[in-house]
Coordinates of C-alpha atoms and ligand atoms in Angstrom, one line a residue:
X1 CA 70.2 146.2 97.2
X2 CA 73.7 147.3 97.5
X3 CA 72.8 150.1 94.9
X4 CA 70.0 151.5 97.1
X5 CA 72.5 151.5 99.7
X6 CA 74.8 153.5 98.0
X7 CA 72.3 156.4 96.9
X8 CA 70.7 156.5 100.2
X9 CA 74.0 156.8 101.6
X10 CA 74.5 159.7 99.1
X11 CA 71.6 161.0 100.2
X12 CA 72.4 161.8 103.8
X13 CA 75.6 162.8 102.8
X14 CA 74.3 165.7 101.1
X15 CA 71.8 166.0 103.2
X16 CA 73.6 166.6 106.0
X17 CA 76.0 168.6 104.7
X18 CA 73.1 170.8 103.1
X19 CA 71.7 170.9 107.4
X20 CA 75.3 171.6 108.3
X21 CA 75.8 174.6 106.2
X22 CA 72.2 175.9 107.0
X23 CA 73.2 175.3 110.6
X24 CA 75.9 177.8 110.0
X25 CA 74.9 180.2 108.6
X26 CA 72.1 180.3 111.0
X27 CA 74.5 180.4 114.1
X28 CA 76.7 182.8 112.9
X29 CA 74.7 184.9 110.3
X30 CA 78.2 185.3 108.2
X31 CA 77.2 184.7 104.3
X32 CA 81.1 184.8 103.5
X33 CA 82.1 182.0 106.2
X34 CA 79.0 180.0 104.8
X35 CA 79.8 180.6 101.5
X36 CA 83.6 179.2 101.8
X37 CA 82.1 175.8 104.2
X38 CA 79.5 175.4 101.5
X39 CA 82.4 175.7 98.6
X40 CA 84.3 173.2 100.5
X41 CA 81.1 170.7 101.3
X42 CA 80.8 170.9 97.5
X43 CA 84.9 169.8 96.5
X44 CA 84.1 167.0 99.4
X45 CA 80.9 165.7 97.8
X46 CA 82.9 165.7 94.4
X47 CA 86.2 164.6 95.3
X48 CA 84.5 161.4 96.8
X49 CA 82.1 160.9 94.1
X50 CA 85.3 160.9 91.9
X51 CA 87.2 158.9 94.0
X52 CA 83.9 156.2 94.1
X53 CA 84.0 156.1 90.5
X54 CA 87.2 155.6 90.3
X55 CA 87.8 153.2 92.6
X56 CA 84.6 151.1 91.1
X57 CA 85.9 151.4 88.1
X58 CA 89.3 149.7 89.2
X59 CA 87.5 146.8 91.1
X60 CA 85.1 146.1 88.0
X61 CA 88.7 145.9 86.2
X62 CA 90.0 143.8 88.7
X63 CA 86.7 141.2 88.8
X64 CA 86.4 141.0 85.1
X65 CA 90.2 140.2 85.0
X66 CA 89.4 137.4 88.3
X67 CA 87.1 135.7 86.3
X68 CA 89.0 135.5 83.0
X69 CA 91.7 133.6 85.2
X70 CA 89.1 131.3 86.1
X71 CA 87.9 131.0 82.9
X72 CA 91.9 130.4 82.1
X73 CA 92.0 127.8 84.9
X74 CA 88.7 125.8 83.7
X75 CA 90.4 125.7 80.2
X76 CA 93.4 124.5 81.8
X77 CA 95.5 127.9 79.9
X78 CA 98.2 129.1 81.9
X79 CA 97.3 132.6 81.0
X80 CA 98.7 135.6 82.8
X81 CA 96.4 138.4 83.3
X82 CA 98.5 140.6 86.4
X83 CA 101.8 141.1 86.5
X84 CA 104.1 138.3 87.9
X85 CA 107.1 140.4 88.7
X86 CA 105.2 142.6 91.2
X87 CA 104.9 141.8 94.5
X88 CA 101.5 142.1 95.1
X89 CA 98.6 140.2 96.3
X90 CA 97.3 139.7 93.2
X91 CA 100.8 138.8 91.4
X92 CA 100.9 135.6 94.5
X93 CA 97.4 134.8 93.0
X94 CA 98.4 134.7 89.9
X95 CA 101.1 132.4 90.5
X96 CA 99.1 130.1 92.5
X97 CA 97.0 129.9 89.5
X98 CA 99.1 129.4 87.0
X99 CA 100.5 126.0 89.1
X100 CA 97.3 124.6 89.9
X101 CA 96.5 125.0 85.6
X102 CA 99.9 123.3 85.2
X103 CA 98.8 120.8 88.2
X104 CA 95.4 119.8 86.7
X105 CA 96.5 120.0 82.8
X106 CA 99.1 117.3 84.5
X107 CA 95.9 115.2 86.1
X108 CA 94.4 115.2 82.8
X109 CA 97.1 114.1 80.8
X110 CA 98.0 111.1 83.7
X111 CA 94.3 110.0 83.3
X112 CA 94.0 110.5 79.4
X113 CA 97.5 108.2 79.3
X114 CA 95.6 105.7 82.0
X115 CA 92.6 106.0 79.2
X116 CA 94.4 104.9 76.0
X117 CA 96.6 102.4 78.4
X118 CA 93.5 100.6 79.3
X119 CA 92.2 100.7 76.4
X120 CA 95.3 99.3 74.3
X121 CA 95.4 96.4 77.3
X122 CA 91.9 95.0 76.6
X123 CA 92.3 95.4 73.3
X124 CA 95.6 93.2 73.2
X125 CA 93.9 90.4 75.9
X126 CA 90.9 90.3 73.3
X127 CA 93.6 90.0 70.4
X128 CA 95.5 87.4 72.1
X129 CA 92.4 85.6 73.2
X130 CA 90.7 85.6 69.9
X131 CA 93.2 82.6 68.3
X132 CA 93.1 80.2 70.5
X133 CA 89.6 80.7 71.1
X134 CA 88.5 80.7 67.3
X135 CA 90.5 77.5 67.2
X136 CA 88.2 75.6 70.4
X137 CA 85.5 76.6 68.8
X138 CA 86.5 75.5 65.7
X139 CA 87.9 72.3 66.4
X140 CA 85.8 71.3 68.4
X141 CA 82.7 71.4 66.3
X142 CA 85.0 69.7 63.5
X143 CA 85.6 66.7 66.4
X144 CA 81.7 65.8 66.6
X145 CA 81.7 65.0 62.8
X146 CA 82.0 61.0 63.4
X147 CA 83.2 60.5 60.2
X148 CA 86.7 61.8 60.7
X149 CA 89.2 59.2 60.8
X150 CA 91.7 58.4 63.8
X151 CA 94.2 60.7 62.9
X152 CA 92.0 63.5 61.8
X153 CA 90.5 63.1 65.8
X154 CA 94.0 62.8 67.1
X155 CA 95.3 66.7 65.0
X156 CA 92.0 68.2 66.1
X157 CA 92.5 67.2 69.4
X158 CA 96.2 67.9 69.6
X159 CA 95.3 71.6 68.3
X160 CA 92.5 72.0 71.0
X161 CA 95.3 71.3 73.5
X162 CA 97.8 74.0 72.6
X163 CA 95.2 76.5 72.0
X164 CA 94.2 75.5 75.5
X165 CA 97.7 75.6 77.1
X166 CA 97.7 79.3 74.8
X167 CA 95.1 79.9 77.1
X168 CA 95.9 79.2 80.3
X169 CA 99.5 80.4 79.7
X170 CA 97.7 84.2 79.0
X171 CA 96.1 84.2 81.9
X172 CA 98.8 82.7 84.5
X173 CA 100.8 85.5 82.6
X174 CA 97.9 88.1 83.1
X175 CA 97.4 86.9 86.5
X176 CA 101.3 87.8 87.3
X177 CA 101.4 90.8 85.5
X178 CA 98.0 92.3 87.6
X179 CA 99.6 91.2 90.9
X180 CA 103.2 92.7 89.9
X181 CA 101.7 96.2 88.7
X182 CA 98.7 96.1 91.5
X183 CA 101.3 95.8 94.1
X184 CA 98.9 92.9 95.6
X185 CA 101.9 90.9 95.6
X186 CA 105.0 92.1 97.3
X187 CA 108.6 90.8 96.7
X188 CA 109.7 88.4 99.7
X189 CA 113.4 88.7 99.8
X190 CA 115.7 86.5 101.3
X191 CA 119.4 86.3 101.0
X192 CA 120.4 84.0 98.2
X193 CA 123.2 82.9 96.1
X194 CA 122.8 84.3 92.6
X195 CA 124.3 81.1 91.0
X196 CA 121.8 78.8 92.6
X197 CA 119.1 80.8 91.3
X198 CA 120.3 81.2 87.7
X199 CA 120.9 77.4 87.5
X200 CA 117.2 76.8 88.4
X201 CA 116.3 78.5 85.4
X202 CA 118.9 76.8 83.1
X203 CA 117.6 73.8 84.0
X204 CA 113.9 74.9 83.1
X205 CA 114.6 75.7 79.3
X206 CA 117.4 72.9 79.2
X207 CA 114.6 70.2 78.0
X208 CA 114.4 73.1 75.1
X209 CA 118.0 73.7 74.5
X210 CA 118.7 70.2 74.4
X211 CA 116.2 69.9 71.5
X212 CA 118.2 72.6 69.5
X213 CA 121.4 71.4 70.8
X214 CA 122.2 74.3 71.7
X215 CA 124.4 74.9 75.0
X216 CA 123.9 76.7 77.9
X217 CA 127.1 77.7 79.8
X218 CA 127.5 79.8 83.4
X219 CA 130.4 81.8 84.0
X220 CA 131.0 82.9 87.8
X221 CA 134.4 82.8 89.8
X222 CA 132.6 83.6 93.3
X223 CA 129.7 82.8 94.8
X224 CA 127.4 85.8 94.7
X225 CA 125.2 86.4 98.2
X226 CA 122.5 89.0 97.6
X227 CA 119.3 89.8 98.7
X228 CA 116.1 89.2 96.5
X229 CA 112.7 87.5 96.2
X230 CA 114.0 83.6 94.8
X231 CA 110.8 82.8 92.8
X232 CA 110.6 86.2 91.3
X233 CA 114.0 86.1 90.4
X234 CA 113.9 82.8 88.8
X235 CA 111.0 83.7 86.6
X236 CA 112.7 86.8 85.2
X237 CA 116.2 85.3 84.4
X238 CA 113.9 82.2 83.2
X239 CA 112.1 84.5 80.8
X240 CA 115.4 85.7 79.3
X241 CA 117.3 82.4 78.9
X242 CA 114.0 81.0 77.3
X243 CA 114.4 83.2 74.6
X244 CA 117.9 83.3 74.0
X245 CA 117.0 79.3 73.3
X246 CA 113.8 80.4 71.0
X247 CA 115.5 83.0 69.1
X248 CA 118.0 80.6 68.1
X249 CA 118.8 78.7 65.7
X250 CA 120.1 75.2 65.8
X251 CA 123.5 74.3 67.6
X252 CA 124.1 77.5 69.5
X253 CA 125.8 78.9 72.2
X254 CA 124.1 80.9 75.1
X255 CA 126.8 82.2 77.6
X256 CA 125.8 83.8 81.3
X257 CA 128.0 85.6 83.2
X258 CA 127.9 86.6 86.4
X259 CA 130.3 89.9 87.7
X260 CA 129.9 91.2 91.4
X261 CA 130.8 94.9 91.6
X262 CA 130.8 97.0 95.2
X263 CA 127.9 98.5 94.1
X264 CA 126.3 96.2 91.8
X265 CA 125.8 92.4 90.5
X266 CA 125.8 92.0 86.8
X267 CA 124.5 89.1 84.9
X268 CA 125.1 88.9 81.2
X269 CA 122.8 86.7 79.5
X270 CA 124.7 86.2 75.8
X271 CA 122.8 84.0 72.6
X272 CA 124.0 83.3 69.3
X273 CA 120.7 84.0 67.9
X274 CA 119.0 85.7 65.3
X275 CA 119.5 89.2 67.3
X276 CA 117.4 92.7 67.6
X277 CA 116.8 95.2 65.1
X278 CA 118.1 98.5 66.5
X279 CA 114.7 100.4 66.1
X280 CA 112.7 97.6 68.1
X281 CA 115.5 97.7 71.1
X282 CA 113.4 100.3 72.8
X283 CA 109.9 98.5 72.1
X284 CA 111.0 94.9 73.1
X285 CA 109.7 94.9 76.8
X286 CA 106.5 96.5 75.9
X287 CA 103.5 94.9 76.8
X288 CA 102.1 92.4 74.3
X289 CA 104.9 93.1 71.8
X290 CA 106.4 90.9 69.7
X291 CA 109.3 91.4 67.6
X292 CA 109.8 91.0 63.4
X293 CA 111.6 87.9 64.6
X294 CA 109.1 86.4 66.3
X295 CA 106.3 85.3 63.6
X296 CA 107.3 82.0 63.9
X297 CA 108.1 81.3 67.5
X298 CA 105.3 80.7 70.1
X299 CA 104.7 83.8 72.7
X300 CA 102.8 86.3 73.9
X301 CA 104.7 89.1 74.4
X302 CA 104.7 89.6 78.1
X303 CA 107.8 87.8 78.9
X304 CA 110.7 90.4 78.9
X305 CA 107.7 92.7 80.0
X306 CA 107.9 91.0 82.9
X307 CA 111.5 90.7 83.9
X308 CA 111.9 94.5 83.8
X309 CA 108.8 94.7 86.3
X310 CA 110.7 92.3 88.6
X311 CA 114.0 93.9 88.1
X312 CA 112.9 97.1 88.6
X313 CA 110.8 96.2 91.6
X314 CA 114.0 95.0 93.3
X315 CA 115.8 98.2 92.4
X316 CA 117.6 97.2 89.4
X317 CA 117.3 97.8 85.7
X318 CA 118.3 95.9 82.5
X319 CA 119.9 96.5 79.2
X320 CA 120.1 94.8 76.3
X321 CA 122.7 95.0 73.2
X322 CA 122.2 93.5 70.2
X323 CA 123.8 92.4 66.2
X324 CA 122.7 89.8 64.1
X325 CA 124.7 87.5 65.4
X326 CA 123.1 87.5 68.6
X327 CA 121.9 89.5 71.9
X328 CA 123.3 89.9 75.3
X329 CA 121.0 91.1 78.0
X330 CA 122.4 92.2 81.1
X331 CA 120.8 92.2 84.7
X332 CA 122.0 94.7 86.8
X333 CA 120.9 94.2 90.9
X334 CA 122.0 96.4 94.1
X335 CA 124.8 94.4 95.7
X336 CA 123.8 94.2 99.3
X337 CA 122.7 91.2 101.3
Ligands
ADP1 P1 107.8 86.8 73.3 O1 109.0 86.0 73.3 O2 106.6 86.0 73.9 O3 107.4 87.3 71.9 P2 109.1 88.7 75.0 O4 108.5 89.8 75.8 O5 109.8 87.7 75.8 O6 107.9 88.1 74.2 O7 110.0 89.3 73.9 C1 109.6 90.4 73.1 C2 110.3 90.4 71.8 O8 111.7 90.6 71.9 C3 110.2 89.0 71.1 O9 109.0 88.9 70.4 C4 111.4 89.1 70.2 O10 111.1 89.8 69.0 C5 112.4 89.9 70.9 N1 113.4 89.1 71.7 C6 113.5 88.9 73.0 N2 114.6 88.2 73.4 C7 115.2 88.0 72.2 C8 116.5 87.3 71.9 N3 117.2 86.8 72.9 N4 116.9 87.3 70.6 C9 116.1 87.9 69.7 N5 115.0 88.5 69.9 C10 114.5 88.6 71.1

């Protein structure tokens, strides 16, 4: 359509100039004067032809060269096809393209990550689930054999009630976990003293220390006043006490230690225990990962997972050291109240 437009267009042109000339001559019956208008008519008609060439020429450059960048974009390359140091029109284009490439490449990486994340979770729950599960199933077909004797019943039984505590553990610990990441639940905090709260959780694992004789001591000159959410908190320092009692060993020592800084409160959680390798430091509050050292204690995997969640929600972070002949985690929470 656009063609026929064009040679129509021509057309007249030509056309018109043909009448004008004729005209001309006509009107002023001067051959020479006719000859230089109809000399000039003719480098018009040509320099614009040129010039139309030319200029398609350029814009069939500049469209191929339009649609390579949005091939480049769909590809997610951050190709440069104009120049980037010019300031044109097409140079701002090109830079607008380039960051929405690095933009979306970005997306895709976020959602891939999200992908494999997802992934990896179910397949830890379905890992996790699978023991305790095998073992219900197990155990309790062995329990409907009425030959077993009393104390064959009373193991089976005692097994199916672990794996069933194993169960419901997971999925309180699932349940918090979801609610912590999902931001369904939101810290509540309240001004508290630090010590109260960190001898609430010695008093939880203390049935457990006392087993291993191992004692628990709390260090603090002053009474520290801060603002957090209580229960949160309590779980988190719980978590970390109740492994510095399962990763030790008989008759040890767990020292806490509580320093108030202008800026900051520290709490220094200190075991005698078996310790960290230096390579799983970085991997230890993972989700669902258990250390070399932990084949032979009972857990999941989601308890130091969760600390650092609570931690961090109240705008702290934690840090851990650690030999073998022990580990000292340290809590560090924004002073203010
Ligand atoms: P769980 O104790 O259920 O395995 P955690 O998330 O609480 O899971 O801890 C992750 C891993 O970190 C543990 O499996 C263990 O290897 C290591 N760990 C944590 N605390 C200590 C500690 N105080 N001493 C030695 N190892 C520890």
């Amino acid at each position: 359509m656009k063609l026929k437009l064009d040679k129509i267009l021509d057309v007249i042109s030509i056309s018109v100039t043909i009448i004008f000339n004729i005209y001309i001559y006509i009107l002023t019956r001067s051959q020479r004067l006719s000859f230089i208008i109809g000399l000039f008519s003719i480098f018009m008609i040509v320099s614009l032809y040129i010039y139309k060439m030319i200029y398609k020429r350029y814009s069939k450059n500049i469209f191929i060269k339009l649609s390579d960048m949005l091939s480049a974009i769909i590809d997610m390359k951050e190709e440069t096809f104009f120049s980037m140091i010019e300031d044109s029109l097409f140079s701002k284009l090109q830079y607008q393209t380039i960051k929405l490439t690095s933009i979306l490449k970005n997306k895709n990486n976020e959602i891939e990550k999200e992908r494999n994340e997802i992934q990896q979770l179910i397949s830890d729950i379905a890992h996790q689930l699978k023991t305790p599960l095998t073992n219900l199933q197990m155990y309790g077909e062995f329990l409907q054999d009425e030959s077993l004797s009393k104390e064959e019943r009373n193991e089976f039984s005692k097994i199916i009630g672990n794996s069933l505590n194993r169960l419901s553990f997971l999925v309180e610990s699932m349940i918090k976990m979801s609610r912590l990441e999902s931001g369904v639940i939101s810290l509540k905090p309240t001004v508290n003293e630090l010590n109260d709260t960190i001898l609430v959780a010695i008093n939880q694992v203390q049935r457990k220390a006392k087993a291993k004789n191992i004692e628990i001591t709390l260090e603090a000159t002053n009474k520290v006043v801060i603002n957090y959410d209580k229960n949160w908190m309590e779980e988190g320092i719980f978590n970390i006490l109740e492994n510095a009692v399962k990763y030790s060993s008989e008759n040890g020592i767990i020292n806490i230690k509580v320093q108030s800084y202008e800026m900051f409160v520290r709490i220094d959680i200190k075991d005698s225990g078996t310790g960290i390798e230096e390579e799983e430091l970085p991997k230890i509050f993972g989700r669902f990962y258990r250390g070399r050292n932990a084949a032979d204690t009972e857990g999941i995997g989601i308890g130091l997972y969760l600390t650092r969640e609570i931690v961090s929600k109240h705008d702290g972070y934690i840090k851990v050291e650690s030999t073998n002949k022990g580990s000292i985690f340290s809590v560090f929470l924004p002073n203010k109240n």
